[in-house]
Each structure stands twice: as C-alpha cells, then as structure tokens.
Short mmCIF file of C-alpha atoms and ligand atoms in Angstrom, two decimals:
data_model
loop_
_atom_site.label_atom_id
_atom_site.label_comp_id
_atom_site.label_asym_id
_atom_site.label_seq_id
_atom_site.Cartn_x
_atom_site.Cartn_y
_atom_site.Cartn_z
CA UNK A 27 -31.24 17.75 27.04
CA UNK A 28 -28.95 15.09 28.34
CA UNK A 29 -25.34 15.92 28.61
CA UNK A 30 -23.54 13.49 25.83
CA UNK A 31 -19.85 12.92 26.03
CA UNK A 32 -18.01 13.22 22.91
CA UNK A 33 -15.83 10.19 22.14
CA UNK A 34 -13.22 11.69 20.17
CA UNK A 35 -10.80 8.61 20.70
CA UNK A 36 -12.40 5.78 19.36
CA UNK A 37 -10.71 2.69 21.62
CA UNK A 38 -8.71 0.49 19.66
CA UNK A 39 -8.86 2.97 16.64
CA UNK A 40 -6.98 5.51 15.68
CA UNK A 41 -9.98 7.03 14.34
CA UNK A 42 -10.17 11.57 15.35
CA UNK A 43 -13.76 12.75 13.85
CA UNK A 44 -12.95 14.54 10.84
CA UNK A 45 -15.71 17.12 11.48
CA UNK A 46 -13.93 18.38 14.66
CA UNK A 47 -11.04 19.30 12.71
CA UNK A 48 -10.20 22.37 11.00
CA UNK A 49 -11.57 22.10 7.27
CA UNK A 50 -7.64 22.17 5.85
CA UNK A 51 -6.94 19.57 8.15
CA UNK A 52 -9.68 17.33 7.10
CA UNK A 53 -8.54 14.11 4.87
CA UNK A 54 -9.55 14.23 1.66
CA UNK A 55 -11.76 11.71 1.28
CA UNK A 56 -13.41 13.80 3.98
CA UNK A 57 -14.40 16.67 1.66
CA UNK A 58 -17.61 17.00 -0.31
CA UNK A 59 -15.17 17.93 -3.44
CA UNK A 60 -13.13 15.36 -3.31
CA UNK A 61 -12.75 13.64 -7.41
CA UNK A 62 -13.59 10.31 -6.66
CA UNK A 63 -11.25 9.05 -9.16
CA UNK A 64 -12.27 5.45 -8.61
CA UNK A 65 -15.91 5.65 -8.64
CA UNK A 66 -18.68 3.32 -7.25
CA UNK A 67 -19.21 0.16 -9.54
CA UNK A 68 -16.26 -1.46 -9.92
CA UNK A 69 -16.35 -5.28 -8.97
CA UNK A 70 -13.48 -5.20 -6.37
CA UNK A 71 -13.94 -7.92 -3.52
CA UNK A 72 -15.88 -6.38 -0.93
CA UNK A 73 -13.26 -5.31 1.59
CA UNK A 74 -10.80 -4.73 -1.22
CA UNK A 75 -7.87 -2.98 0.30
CA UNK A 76 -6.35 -2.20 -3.00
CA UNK A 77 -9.49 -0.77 -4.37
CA UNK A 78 -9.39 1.59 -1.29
CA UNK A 79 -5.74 2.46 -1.27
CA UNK A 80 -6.13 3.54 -5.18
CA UNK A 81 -9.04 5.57 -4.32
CA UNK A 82 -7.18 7.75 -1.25
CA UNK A 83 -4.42 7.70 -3.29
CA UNK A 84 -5.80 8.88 -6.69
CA UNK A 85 -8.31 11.44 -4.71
CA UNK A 86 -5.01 12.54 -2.97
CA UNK A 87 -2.81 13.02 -5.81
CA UNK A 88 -5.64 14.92 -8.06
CA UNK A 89 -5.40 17.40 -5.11
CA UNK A 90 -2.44 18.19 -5.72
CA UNK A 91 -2.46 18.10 -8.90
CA UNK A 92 -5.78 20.68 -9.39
CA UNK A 93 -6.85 17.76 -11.24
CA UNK A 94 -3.99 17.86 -14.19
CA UNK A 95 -3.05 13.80 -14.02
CA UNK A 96 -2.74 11.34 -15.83
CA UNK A 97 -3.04 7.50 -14.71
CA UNK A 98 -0.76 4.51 -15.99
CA UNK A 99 -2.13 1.11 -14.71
CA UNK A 100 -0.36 -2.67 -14.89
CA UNK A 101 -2.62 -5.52 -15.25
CA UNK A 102 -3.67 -7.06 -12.33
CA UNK A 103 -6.76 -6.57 -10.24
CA UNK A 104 -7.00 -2.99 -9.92
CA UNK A 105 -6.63 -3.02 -13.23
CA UNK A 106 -9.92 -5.84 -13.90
CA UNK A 107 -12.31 -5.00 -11.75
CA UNK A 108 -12.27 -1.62 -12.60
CA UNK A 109 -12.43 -1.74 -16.74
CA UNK A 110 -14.41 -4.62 -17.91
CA UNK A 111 -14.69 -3.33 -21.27
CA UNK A 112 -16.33 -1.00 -21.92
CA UNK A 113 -17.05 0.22 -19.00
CA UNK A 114 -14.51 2.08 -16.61
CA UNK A 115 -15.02 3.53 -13.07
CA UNK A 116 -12.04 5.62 -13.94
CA UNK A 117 -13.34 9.56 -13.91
CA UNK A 118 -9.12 10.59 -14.87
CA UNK A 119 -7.38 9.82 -17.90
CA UNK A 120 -6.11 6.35 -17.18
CA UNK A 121 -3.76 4.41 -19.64
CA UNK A 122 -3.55 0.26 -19.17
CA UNK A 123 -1.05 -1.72 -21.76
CA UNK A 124 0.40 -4.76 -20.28
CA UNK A 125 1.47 -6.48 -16.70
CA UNK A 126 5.27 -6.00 -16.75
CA UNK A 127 5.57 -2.73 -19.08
CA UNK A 128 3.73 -0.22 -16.31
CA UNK A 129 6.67 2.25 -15.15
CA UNK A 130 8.17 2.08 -18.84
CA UNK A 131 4.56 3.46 -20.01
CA UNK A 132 4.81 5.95 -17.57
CA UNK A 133 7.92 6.95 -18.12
CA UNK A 134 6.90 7.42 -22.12
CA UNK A 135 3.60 9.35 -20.70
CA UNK A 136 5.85 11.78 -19.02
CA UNK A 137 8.36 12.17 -21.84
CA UNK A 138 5.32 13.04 -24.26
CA UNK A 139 4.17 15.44 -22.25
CA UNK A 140 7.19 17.33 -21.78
CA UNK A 141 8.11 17.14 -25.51
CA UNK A 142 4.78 18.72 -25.92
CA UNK A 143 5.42 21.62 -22.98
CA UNK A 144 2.56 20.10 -21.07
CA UNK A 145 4.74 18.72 -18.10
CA UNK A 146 2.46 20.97 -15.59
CA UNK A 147 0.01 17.37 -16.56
CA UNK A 148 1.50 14.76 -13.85
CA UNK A 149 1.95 11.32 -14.22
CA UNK A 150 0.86 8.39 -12.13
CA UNK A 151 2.04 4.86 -12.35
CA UNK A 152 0.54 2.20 -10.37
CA UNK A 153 0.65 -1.73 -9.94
CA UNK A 154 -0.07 -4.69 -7.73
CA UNK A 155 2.96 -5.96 -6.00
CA UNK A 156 3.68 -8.36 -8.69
CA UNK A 157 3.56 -5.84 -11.32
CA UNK A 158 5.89 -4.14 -9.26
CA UNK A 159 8.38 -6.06 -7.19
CA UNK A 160 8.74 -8.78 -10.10
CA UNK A 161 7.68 -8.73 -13.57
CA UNK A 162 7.83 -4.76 -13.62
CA UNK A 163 10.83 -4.42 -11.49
CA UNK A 164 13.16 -3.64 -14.46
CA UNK A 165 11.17 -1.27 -16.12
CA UNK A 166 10.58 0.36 -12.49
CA UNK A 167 14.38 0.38 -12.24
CA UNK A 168 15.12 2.05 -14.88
CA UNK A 169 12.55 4.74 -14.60
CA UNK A 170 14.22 5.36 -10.75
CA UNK A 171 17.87 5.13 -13.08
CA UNK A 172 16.86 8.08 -15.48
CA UNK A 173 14.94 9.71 -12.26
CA UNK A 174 11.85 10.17 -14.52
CA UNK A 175 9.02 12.50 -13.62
CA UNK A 176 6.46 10.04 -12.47
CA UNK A 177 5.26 8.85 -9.29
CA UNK A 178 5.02 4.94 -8.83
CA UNK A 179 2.71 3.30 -6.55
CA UNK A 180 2.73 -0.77 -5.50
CA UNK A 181 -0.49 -1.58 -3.85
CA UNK A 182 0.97 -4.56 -2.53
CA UNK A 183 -1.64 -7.25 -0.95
CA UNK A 184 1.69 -9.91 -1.32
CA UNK A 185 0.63 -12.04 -3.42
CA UNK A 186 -0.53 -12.17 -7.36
CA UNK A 187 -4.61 -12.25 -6.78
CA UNK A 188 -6.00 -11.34 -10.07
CA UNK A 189 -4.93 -15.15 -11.52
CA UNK A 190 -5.31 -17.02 -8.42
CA UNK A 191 -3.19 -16.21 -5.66
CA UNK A 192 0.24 -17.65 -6.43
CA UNK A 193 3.37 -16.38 -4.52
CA UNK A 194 5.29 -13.07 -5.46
CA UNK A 195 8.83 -11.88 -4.82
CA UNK A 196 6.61 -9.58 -1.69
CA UNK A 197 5.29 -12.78 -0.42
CA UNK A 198 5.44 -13.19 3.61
CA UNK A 199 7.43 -16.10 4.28
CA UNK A 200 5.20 -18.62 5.76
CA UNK A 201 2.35 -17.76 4.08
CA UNK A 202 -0.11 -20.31 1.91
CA UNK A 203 -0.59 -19.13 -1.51
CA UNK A 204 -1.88 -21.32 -4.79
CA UNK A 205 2.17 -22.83 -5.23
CA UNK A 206 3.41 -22.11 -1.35
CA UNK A 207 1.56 -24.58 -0.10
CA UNK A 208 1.31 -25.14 3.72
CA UNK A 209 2.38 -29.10 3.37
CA UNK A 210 5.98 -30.17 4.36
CA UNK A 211 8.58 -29.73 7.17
CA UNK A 212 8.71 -25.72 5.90
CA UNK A 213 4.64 -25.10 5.31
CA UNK A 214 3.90 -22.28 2.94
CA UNK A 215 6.33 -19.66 1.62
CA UNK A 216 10.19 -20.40 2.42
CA UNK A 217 11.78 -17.58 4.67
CA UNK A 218 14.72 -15.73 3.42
CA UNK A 219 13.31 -14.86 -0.24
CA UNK A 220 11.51 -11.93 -1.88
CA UNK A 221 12.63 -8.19 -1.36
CA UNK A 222 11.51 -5.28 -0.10
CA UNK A 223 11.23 -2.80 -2.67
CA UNK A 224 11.30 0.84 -0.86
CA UNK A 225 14.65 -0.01 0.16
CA UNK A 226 15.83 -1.09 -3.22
CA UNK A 227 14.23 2.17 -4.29
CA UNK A 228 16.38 4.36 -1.99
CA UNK A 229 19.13 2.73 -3.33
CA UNK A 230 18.97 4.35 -6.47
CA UNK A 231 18.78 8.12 -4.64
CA UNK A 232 15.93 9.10 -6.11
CA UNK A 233 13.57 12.03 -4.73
CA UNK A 234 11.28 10.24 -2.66
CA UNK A 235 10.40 7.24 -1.17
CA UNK A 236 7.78 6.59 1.14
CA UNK A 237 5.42 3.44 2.65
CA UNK A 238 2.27 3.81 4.29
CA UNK A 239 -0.95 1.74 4.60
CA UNK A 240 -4.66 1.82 4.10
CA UNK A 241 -5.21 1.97 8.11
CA UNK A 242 -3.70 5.59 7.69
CA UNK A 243 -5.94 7.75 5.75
CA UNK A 244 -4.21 11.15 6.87
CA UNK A 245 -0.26 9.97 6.79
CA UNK A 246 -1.31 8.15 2.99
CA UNK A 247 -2.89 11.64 1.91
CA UNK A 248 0.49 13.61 3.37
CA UNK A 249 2.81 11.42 1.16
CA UNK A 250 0.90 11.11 -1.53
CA UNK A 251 0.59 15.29 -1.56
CA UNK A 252 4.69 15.31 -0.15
CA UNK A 253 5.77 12.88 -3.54
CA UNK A 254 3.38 15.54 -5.71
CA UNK A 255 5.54 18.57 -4.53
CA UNK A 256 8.58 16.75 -5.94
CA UNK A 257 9.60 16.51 -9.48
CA UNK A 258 11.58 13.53 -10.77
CA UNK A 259 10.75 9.69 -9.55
CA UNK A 260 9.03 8.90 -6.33
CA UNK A 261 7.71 5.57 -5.61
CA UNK A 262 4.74 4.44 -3.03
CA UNK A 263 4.30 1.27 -1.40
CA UNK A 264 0.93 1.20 0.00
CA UNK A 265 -0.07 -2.04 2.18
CA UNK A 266 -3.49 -2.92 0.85
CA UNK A 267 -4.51 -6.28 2.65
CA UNK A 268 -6.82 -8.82 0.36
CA UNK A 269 -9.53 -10.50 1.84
CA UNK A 270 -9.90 -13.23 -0.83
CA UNK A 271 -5.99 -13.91 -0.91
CA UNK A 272 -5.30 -14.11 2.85
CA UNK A 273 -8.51 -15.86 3.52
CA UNK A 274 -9.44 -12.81 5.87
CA UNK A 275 -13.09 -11.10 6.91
CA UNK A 276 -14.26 -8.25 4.67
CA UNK A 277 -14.44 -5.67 7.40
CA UNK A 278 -10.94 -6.73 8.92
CA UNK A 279 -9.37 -4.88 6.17
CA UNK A 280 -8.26 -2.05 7.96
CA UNK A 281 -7.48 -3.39 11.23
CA UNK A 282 -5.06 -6.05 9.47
CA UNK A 283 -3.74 -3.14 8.15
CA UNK A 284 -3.20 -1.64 11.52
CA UNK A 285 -1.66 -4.45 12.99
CA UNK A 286 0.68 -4.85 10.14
CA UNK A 287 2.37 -1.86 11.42
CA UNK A 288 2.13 -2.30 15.04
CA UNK A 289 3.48 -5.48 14.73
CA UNK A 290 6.52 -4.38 13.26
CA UNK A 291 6.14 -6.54 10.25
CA UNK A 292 5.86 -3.91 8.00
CA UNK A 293 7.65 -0.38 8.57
CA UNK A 294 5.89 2.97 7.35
CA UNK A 295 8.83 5.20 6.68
CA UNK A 296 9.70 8.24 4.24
CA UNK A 297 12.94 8.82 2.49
CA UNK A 298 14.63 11.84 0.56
CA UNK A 299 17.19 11.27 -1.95
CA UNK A 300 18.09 7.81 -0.49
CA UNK A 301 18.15 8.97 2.99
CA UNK A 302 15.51 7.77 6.18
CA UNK A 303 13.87 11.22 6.87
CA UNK A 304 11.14 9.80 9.37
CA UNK A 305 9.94 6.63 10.61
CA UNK A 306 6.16 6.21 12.18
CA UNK A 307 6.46 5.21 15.29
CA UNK A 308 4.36 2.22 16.84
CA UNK A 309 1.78 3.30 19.52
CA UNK A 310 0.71 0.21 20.70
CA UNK A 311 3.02 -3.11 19.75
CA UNK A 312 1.36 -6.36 19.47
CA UNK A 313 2.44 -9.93 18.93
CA UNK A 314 2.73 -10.94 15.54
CA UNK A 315 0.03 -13.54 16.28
CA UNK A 316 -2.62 -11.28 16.68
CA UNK A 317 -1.76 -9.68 13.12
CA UNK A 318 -1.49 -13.28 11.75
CA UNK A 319 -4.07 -15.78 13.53
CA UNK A 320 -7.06 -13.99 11.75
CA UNK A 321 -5.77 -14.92 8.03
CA UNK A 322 -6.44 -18.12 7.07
CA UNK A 323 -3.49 -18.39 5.18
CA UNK A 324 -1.63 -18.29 8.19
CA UNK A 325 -4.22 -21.55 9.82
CA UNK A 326 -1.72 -24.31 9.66
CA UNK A 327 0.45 -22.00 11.92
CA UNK A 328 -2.36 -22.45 14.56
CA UNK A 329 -3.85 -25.55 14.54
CA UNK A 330 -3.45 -28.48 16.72
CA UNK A 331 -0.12 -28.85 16.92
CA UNK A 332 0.63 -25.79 15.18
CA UNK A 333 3.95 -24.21 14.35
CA UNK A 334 4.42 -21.91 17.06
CA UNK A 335 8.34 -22.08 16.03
CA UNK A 336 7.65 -20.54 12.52
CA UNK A 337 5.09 -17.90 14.60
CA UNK A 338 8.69 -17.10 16.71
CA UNK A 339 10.49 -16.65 13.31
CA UNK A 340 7.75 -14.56 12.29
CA UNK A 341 8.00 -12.57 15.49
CA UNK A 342 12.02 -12.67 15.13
CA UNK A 343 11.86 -11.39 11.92
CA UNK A 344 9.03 -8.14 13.39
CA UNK A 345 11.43 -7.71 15.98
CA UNK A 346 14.32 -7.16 13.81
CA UNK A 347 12.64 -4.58 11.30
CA UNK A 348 11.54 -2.74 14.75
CA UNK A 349 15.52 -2.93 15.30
CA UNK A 350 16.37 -2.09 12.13
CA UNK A 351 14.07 1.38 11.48
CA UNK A 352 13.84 2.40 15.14
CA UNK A 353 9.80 1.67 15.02
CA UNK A 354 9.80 1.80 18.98
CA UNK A 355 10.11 5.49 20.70
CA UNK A 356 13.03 5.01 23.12
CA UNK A 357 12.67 2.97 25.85
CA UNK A 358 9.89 0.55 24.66
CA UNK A 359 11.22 -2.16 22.67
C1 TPP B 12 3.36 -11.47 -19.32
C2 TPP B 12 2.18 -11.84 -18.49
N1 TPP B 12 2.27 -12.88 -17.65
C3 TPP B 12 1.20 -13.20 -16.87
C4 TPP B 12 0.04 -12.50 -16.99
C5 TPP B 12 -1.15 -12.92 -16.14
N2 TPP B 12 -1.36 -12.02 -15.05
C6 TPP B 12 -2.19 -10.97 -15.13
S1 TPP B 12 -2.36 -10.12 -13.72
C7 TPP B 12 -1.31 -11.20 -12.93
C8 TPP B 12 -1.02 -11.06 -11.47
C9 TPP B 12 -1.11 -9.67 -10.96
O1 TPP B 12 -0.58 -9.64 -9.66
P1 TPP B 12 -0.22 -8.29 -8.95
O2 TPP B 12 0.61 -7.44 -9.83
O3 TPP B 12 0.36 -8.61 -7.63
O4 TPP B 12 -1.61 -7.55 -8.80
P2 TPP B 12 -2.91 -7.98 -7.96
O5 TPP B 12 -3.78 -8.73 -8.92
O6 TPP B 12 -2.48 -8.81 -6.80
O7 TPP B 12 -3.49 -6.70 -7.55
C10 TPP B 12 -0.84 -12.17 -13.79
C11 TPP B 12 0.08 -13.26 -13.43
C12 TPP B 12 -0.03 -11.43 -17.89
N3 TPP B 12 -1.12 -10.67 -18.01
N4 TPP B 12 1.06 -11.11 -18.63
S1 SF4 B 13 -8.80 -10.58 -4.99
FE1 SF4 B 13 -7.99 -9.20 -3.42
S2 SF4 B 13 -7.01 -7.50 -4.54
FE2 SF4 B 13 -8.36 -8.60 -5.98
S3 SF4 B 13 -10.33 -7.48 -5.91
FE3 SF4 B 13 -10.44 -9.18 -4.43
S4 SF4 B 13 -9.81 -8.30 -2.47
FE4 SF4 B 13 -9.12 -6.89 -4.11
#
C-alpha cells in the first residue's frame, strides 16, 4: 500500500484529529456518550453559532455534572427555535419564563433546590446577549451580588436576532443592524457605547469568569468543566456568530469565530474571584478587515469609497484590547 502522510495540522485550522488523542483528552462532543442536550430538530439557522455554542456547552456541563442539571433559558432565539410548543429538542430539564427575568429564575432554581437538600442538582442559566447585557443585566447583577450557585452563560451573536436584528448594549460599533443603520456621516452603530460584560462581572469578585468562542471546542469544554468545579456564581460569555444577523455564509461560522479572536476584537480570558488568571494568546494576528469584510453588515465599510477610516477605528480599537489583556506573546505586537 501507498505510504499516506497524516495531516495532523489542518492549515489555516486549528483543527488536531480527535481520534489521535488519548480518549480523556478527546472533546466531548467527540465521545459516543456524549448527552446531546440540544438534539437534532430544532429550527436554528443553518450555521447557527448559538445553537452550537449551547450544544458544547450543555454537553460540557452535563459532564460534569453526571447529568444532575437543570437548564434556565431567556427568550430569545435559543429559546424559539428550540421549543415551538409542544415540541422541545431539550433532552435536560429546561425551565423558560420571560426575556429579562433569566438569572433571577435561576437564582430561585438554585434556592429551591437547596431548601430541598438537593443542591448536588446544578443550575444553568443561559441567554442571548440581549437577555444578558441589557434587559437581564439587573437580575444578572444581583445574582453575581448574592454570589448565587448558578452558572450564567451569554451566547452573544451582538445583536437581538430573534425579533429582527435591532442593536444591543454588545453591539460592535459600526455595525448595521434593523435601527443602526449604515446611512449618515457615522454609518451603523455609534462607537463608544455598549459594555462588555465579563469585565463588569469581575467587578463584582465573584468565582469565575471566563470568555471563549465556538471556534474553540476544547478551551469552551475546559471552562465550562473549570466554572462546574466551582460553587457560587460564574458567568460565560461565549461568542456565537449569526449568519442571518451579520449577513454572513453558513459555513463561515466558525472561522468568523476564529478571526474574532485573532483579530484582537474580542479577548478569550479566564478570571478567579475578580482577578485575570490567563489570557489565550493569539497565534496568528490578522487585520481586522479580514474578520470584518465577509459580513455584510460591515459592506458599506467596503464599498466604493468605503470607510477605510472607521475600518482604522475598528483596528484601533483591536489593537487596544490586544494592549489591554496582553493577547500578543512578547515580542509580537
Ligand atoms: C419584555 C420584553 N420585551 C421584548 C420582548 C421581545 N423579544 C423577545 S426575544 C428578543 C430579543 C432577544 O435577543 P437576545 O437576547 O440577544 O437573543 P438572540 O435572539 O439574539 O439569541 C426580544 C426583543 C420580550 N419577549 N419581552
Ligand atoms: S437568527 Fe442567528 S441566532 Fe437566531 S437561529 Fe438564526 S443564526 Fe441562530
């Protein structure tokens, strides 16, 4: 037989063959008994990065868990296209009430099942970024305040998509969204608003707080598994990119995802008790353009004239997180 090279480096990917690992150090979405907590059926958006993220994430946490969770969801799209009554592609218990009450449910979850001397049964809270970063963010606050026993995860795809895709307090400035539009002397969302949550989180010292994205499968599954070895709150922010919102291909999902975070635009870090803990790196940087030219609502940036001074205060503003969280090893930036 021929001699076959293995390609165990996929270029351009940072993709190791699962099967060449060691079976613990397999992901596990990897492993034949892995829950599939979101099951097949739903109606995300093909490409949906928020359908995947709550998949690894779920799968992840019921790990770690031996399977003793319990699921609170806000309304939004995860929440939609994955319970059109009746059915539910849910296979955990999973709770859904309304769009802005989702940590304070979760926090009442946990408190039930302590008063009841079940608290070995873990609780999961999770929401789109606008469930989380504005219409939730006072609930969310106050479960960090009384350092409640849940873990809180934002899928955050930066915009509100279940209603239309209008602008949320995550919003990328720049970007087109339903009521950013890209018209005017300042085209799509105004620079200098929003927030960004993780570090609002690690202001209030509580156990954990960590970001990752979907183009990640093994660091999401560590810090999903890390926040489940903690008791108290921990909170999530996973960077799920949304093809119908930001006008992107399907099967780009992942690699926007990638270049999210070697562009320096958004910064996958960890945090204990308030404190940075560990930062991951970026391996290859590239422009912001490269990140932003493939979403369409970043096309008036590129057409003909184009804005290539809001694509510099895009870059500025990469270049300044890099600064800020010490994304390049020494000697690269
Ligand atoms: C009090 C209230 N206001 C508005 C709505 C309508 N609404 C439902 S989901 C949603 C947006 C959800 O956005 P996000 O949390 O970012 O999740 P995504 O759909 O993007 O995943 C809105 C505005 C509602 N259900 N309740
Ligand atoms: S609109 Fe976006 S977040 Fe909603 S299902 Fe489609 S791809 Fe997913």
């Amino acid at each position: 037989m021929a001699f076959q090279q293995l390609k165990l480096y996929q270029t351009g990917t940072f993709v190791a063959g699962n099967r060449l690992l060691d079976p613990e150090q397999r992901t596990v979405q990897a492993r034949t008994g892995r829950s599939n907590s979101l099951t097949s059926g739903h109606r995300a958006c093909r490409g949906c990065g928020e359908a995947l993220g709550a998949r690894y994430v779920l799968d992840a946490a019921m790990r770690a868990t031996d399977g003793q969770l319990v699921a609170v969801n806000s309304t939004g799209c995860l929440e939609v296209f994955s319970t059109p009554y009746p059915e539910s592609s849910w296979q955990l218990p999973w709770l859904h009430s309304l769009f802005g009450n989702g940590p304070a449910v979760a926090s009442g979850v946990a408190a039930a099942l302590r008063a009841q001397g079940r608290d070995h049964i873990r609780v999961i809270g999770q929401a789109g970024d606008g469930g989380t970063v504005d219409i939730g963010f006072g609930a969310l606050s106050g479960m960090f305040e009384r350092n409640d026993d849940v873990l809180f995860v934002c899928y955050d795809n930066e915009g509100y998509m279940n209603t239309g895709v209008q602008r949320s307090g995550a919003t990328p400035p720049a970007a087109r969204t339903a009521n950013t539009k890209a018209l005017g002397p300042e085209p799509g969302n105004a620079f200098g608003q929003g927030k960004f949550v993780p570090l609002i989180a690690m202001a209030h010292e509580i156990p954990y707080v960590a970001t990752a994205t979907v183009a990640d499968l093994h660091d999401l599954e560590h810090k999903v598994e890390t926040a489940m070895r903690f008791r108290g709150a921990r909170y999530l922010h996973v960077f799920v990119p949304c093809p119908l919102g930001w006008g992107a291909a399907s099967e780009d999902t992942v690699k926007l995802a990638r270049l999210a975070k070697e562009s320096g635009l958004f910064p996958v870090l960890e945090a204990e008790h308030g404190e940075l803990t560990d930062v991951s790196p970026i391996r290859r940087q590239v422009p912001v353009e490269e990140y932003l030219r493939p979403q369409k609502r970043y096309a008036h940036l590129f057409g003909d004239p184009g804005r290539p001074d809001v694509v510099a205060r895009l870059q500025a503003r990469a270049d300044r997180t890099i600064a800020r969280f010490g994304l390049l090893p020494e000697g690269e930036d």
